[in-house]
Coordinates of C-alpha atoms and ligand atoms in Angstrom, one line a residue:
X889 CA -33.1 3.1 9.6
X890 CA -30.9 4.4 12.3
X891 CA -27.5 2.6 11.1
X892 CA -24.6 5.7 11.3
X893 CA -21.9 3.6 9.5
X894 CA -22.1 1.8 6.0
X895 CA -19.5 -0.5 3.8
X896 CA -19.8 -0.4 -0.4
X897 CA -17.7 -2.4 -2.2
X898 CA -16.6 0.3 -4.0
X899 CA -15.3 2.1 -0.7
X900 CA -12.7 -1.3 -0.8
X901 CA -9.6 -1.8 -2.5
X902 CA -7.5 -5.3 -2.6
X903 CA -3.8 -5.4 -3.0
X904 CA -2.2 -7.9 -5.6
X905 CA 1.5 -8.8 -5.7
X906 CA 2.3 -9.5 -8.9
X907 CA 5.8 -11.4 -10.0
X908 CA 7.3 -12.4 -12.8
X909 CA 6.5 -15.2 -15.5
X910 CA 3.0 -16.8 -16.2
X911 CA 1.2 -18.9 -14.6
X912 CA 2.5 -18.6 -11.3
X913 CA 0.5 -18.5 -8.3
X914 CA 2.1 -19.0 -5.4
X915 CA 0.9 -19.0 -1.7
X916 CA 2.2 -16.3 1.1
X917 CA 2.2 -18.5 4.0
X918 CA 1.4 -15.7 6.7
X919 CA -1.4 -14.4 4.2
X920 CA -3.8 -17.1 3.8
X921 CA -5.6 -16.8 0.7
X922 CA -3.4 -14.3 -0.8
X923 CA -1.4 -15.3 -3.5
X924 CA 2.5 -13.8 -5.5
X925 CA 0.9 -13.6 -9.1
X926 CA 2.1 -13.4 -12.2
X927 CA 0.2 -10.7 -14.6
X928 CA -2.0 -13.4 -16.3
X929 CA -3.0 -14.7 -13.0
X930 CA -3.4 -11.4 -11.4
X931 CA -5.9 -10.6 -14.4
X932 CA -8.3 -13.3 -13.3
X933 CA -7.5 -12.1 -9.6
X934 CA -8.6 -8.2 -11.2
X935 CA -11.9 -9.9 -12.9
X936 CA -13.2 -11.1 -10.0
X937 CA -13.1 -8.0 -8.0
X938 CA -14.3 -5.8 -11.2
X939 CA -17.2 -8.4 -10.9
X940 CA -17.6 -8.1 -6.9
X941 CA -17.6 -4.0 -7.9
X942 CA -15.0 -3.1 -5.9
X943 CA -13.6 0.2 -5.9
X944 CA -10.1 -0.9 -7.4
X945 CA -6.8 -2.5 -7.0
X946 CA -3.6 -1.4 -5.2
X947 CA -0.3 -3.0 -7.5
X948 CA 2.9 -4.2 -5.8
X949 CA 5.4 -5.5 -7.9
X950 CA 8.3 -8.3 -7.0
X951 CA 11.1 -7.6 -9.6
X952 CA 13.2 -10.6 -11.0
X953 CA 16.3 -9.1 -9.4
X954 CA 17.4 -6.4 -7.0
X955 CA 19.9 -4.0 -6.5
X956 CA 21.3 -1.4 -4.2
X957 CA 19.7 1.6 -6.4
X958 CA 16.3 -0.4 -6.7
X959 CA 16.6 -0.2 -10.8
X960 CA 13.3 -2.4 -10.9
X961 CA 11.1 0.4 -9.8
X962 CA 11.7 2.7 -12.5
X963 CA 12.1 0.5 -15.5
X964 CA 9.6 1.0 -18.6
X965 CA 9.3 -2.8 -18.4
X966 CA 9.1 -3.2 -14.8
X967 CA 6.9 -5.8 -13.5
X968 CA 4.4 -3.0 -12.5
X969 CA 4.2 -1.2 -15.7
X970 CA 4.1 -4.3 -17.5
X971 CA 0.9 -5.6 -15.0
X972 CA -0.5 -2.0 -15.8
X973 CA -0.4 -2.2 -19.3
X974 CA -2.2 -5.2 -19.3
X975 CA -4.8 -4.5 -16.9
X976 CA -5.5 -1.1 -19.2
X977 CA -6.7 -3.6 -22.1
X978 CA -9.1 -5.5 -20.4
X979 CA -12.4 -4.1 -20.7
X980 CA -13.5 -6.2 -17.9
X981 CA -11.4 -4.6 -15.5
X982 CA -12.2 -0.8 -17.0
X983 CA -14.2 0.5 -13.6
X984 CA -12.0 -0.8 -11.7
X985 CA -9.0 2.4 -10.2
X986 CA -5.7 1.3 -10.8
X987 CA -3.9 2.6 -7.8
X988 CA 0.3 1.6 -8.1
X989 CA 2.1 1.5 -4.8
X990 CA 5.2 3.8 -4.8
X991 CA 8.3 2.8 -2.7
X992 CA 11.7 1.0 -3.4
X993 CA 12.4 -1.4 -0.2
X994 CA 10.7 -4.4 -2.8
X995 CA 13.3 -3.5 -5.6
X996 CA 16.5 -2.9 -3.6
X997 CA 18.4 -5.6 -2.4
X998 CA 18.6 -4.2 1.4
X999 CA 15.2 -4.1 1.8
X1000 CA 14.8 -0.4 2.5
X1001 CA 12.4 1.9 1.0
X1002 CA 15.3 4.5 -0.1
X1003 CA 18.7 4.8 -1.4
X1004 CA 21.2 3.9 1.5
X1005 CA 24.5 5.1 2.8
X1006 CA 26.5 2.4 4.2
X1007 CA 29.3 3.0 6.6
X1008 CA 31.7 0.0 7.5
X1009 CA 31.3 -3.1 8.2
X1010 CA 29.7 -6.0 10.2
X1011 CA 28.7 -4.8 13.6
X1012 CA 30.4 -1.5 13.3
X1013 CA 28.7 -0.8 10.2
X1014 CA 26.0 2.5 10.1
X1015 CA 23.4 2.9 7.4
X1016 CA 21.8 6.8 6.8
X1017 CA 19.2 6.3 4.0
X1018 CA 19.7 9.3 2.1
X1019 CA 16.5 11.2 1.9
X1020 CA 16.9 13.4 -1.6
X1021 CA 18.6 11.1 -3.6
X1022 CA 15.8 8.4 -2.9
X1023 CA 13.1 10.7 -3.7
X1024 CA 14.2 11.5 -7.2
X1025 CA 14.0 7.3 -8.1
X1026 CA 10.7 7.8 -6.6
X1027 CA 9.5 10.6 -9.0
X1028 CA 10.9 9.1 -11.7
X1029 CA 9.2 5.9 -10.8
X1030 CA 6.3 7.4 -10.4
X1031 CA 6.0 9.0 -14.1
X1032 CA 6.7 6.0 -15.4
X1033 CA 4.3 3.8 -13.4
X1034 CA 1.3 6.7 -14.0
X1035 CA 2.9 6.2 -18.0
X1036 CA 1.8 2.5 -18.1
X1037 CA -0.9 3.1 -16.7
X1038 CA -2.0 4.0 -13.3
X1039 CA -4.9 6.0 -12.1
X1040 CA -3.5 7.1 -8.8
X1041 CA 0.1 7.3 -8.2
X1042 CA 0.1 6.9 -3.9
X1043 CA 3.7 6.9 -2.1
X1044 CA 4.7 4.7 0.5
X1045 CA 8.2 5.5 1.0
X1046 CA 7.9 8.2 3.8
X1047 CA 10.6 10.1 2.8
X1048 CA 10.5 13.6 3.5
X1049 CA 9.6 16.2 0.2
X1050 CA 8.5 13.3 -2.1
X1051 CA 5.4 14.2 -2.9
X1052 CA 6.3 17.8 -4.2
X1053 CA 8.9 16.0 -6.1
X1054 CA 6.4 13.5 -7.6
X1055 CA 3.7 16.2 -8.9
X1056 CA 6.3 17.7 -10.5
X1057 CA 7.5 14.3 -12.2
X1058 CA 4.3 13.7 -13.0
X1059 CA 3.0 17.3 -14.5
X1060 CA 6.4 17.5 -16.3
X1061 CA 5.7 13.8 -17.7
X1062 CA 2.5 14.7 -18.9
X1063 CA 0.7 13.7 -16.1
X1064 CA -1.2 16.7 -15.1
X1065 CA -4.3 14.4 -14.1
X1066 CA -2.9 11.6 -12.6
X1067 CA -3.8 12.3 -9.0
X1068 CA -1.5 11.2 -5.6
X1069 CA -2.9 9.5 -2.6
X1070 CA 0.1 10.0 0.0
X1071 CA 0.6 7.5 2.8
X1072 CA 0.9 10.6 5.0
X1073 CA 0.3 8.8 7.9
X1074 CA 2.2 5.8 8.3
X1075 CA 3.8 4.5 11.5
X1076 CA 6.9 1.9 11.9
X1077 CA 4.9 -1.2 12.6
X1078 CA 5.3 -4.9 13.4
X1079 CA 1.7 -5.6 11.5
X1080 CA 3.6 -4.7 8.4
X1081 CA 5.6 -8.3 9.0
X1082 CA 3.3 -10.7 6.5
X1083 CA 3.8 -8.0 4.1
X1084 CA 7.6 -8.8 3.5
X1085 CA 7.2 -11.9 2.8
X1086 CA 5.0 -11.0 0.8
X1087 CA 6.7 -8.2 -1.0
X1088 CA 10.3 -10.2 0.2
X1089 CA 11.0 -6.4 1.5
X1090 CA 12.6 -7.4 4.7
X1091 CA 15.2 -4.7 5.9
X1092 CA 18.7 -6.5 5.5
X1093 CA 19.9 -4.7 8.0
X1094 CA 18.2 -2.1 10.4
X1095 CA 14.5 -1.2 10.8
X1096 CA 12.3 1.9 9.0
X1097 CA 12.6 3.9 12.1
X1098 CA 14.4 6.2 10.8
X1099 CA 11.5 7.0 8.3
X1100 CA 8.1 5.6 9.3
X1101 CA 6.5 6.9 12.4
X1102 CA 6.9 6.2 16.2
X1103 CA 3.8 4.6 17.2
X1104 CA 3.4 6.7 20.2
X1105 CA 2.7 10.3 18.6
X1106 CA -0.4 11.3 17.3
X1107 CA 0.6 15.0 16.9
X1108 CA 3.6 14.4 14.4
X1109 CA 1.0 12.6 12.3
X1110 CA -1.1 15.5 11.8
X1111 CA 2.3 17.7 10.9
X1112 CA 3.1 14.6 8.2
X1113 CA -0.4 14.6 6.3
X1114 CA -0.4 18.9 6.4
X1115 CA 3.3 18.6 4.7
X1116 CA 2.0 16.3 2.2
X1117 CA -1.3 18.7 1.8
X1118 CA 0.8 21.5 1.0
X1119 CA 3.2 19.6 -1.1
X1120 CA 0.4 18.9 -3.2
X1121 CA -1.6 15.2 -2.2
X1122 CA -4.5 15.0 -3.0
X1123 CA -5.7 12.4 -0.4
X1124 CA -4.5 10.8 2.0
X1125 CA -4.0 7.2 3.6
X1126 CA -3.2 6.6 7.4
X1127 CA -1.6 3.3 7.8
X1128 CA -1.8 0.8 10.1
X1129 CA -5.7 1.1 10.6
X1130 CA -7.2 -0.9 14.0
X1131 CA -4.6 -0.3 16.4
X1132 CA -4.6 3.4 15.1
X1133 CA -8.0 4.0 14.7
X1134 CA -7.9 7.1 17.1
X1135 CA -5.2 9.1 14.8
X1136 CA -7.8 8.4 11.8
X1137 CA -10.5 9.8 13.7
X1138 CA -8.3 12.5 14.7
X1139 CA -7.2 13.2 10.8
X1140 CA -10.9 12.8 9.8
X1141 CA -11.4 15.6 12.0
X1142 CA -9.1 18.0 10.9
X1143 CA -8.9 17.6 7.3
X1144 CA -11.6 18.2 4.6
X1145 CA -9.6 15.4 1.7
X1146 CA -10.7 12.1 0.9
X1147 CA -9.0 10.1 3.6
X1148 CA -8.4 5.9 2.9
X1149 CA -7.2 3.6 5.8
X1150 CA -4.9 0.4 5.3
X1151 CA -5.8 -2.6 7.0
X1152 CA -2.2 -4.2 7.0
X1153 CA -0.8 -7.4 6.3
X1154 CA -0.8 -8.1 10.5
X1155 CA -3.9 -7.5 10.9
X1156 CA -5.1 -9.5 8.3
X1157 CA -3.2 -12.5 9.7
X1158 CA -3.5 -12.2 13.4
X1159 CA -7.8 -12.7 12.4
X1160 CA -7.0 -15.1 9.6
X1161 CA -5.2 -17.4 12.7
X1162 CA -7.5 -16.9 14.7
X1163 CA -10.3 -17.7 12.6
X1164 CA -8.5 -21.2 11.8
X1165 CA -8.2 -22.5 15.3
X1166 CA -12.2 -21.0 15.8
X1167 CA -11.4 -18.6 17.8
X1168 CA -13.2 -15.5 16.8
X1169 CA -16.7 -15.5 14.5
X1170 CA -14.7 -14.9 10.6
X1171 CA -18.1 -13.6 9.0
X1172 CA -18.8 -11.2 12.1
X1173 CA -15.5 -10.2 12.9
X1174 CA -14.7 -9.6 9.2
X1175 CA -17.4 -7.2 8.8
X1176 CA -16.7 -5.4 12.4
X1177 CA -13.3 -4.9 11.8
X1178 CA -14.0 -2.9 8.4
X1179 CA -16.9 -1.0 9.5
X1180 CA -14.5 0.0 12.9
X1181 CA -12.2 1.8 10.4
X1182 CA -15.2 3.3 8.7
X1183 CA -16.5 4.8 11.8
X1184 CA -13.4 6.1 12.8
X1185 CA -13.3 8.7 9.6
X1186 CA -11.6 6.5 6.6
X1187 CA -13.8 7.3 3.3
X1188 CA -12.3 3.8 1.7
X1189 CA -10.1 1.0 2.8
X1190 CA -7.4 -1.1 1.4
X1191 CA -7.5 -4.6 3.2
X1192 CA -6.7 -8.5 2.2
X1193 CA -11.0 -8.8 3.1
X1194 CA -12.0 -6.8 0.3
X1195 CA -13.5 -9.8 -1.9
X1196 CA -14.7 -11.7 1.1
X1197 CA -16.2 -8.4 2.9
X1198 CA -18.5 -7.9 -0.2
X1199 CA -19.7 -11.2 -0.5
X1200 CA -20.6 -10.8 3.4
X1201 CA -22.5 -7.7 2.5
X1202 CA -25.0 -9.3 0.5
Ligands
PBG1367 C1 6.2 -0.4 1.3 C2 4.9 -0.8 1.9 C3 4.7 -1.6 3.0 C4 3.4 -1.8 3.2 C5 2.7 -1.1 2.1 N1 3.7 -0.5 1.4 C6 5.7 -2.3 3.9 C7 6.6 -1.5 4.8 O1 6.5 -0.3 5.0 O2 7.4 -2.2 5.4 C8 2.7 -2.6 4.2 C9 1.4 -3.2 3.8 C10 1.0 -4.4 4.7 O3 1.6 -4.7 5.7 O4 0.0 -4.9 4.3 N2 6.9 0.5 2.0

């Protein structure tokens, strides 16, 4: 009766790496229960949250090779657009939104999520990651991943201007509907670590701070998701979620668009471990942790829980 918060399933979406072949279904270690799939597997992976009625999927792909230019992104036959396709005939998995993950850093072979500049070598060598030329790959990947398939096109790149560039990809591709959920609001983070190994997106060299967010400003965050407002998102994500709970609240509070939170790979894994040695309650803190990022203002989450949160719902 007097309960201010709630979870649905269909406020909770569960990410899938999918990766070549068939058949293949292979372990992250840091991830416990989550799983590299290859599209036939990732079907059955789909099914099962169609039949748990949550609100959708979010698709990252593992190409069969990299390169500097992070080719795999864009290609009709990517492993994205191919998982897409495939998903789209299944009528089993027709409520469930098909929500494709834009960046490059798992399809280049440096790991970052743009087109980089190298200068020199070894120890003297610099790297500048060159803003406008990485956000044309991302609208072109973009119109080809909405293309194949996708019901919402949502950027992870950071990179400044890609989401004006993207609309335009995708209006000029025919994509006038396909909507963009940016990840305005994402800060340079050590709980994104499971995650490449997951993705195998690992910087080669360098870290993201050139492009993701420093932790410490809750301000510049607010300037990042009113750029992406104005360049034409239609929602917006805020990523990490627990240890940045107060810059959701504070987004929730300014901003009248559907607003998502991420709970990351790290935080994922740091209650998965403790959960194995019996450290912390799973079904309790499980639950908590979600309806935390609820309270603090985030209409739907993306989290590694999703299919075990429902069940816990009841
Ligand atoms: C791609 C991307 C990352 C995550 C989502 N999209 C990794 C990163 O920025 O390094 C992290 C998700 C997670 O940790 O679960 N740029």
């Amino acid at each position: 009766m007097v309960r201010e918060t709630h979870l649905r399933p269909g406020a909770l979406f569960y990410p899938l790496f999918l990766v070549p072949g068939e058949g293949v279904r292979r372990p992250i270690s840091s991830m416990p229960g989550c799983f590299n799939l290859s599209v036939d597997e990732a079907v059955k992976e789909a099914q099962e949250c169609a039949a748990l009625g949550l609100g959708g999927v979010l698709l990252f792909g593992i190409p069969e090779t990299k390169d500097d230019q992070g080719t795999g992104a864009w290609d009709e036959n990517g492993i994205v657009q191919q998982g897409l396709r495939t998903f789209k005939r299944e009528h089993a998995l027709k409520d469930l939104v098909l929500v494709a993950d834009v960046c490059l850093c798992e399809y280049t072979s440096h790991g970052h999520c743009g087109i980089v500049q190298q200068n020199g070598v070894g120890d003297d060598s610099s790297f500048e990651v060159e803003n406008d030329e990485s956000v044309k790959v991302l609208a072109k990947t973009s119109a080809s991943l909405a293309r194949a398939g996708a019901d919402i096109i949502a950027p992870s790149d950071m990179m400044d201007g890609r989401v004006a560039a993207i609309r335009a990809a995708l209006d000029e591709a025919g994509q006038q509907q396909t909507p963009i959920l940016s990840y305005a609001s994402k800060f340079a983070s050590a709980f994104y670590g499971p995650f490449r190994e997951a993705a195998d997106s690992a910087p080669q060299f360098g870290d993201r701070r050139g492009y993701q967010m420093d932790g410490a400003n809750v301000r510049e965050a607010m300037r990042e998701i009113e750029q992406d407002l104005s360049e034409g998102a239609d929602m917006i994500l805020m990523k990490p979620a627990m240890p940045y709970l107060d810059v959701i609240a504070a987004a929730r509070e300014r901003f009248d668009v559907p607003l998502g939170a991420y709970q990351v790979s790290g935080e994922f894994s740091m209650l998965q471990a403790a959960f194995e040695r019996g450290w912390l309650d799973r079904d309790r803190a499980i639950l908590e942790s979600l309806l935390s990022i609820r309270r603090a203002g985030a209409d739907f989450i993306f989290t590694y829980f999703a299919k075990q949160a429902v069940k816990l719902m009841g």
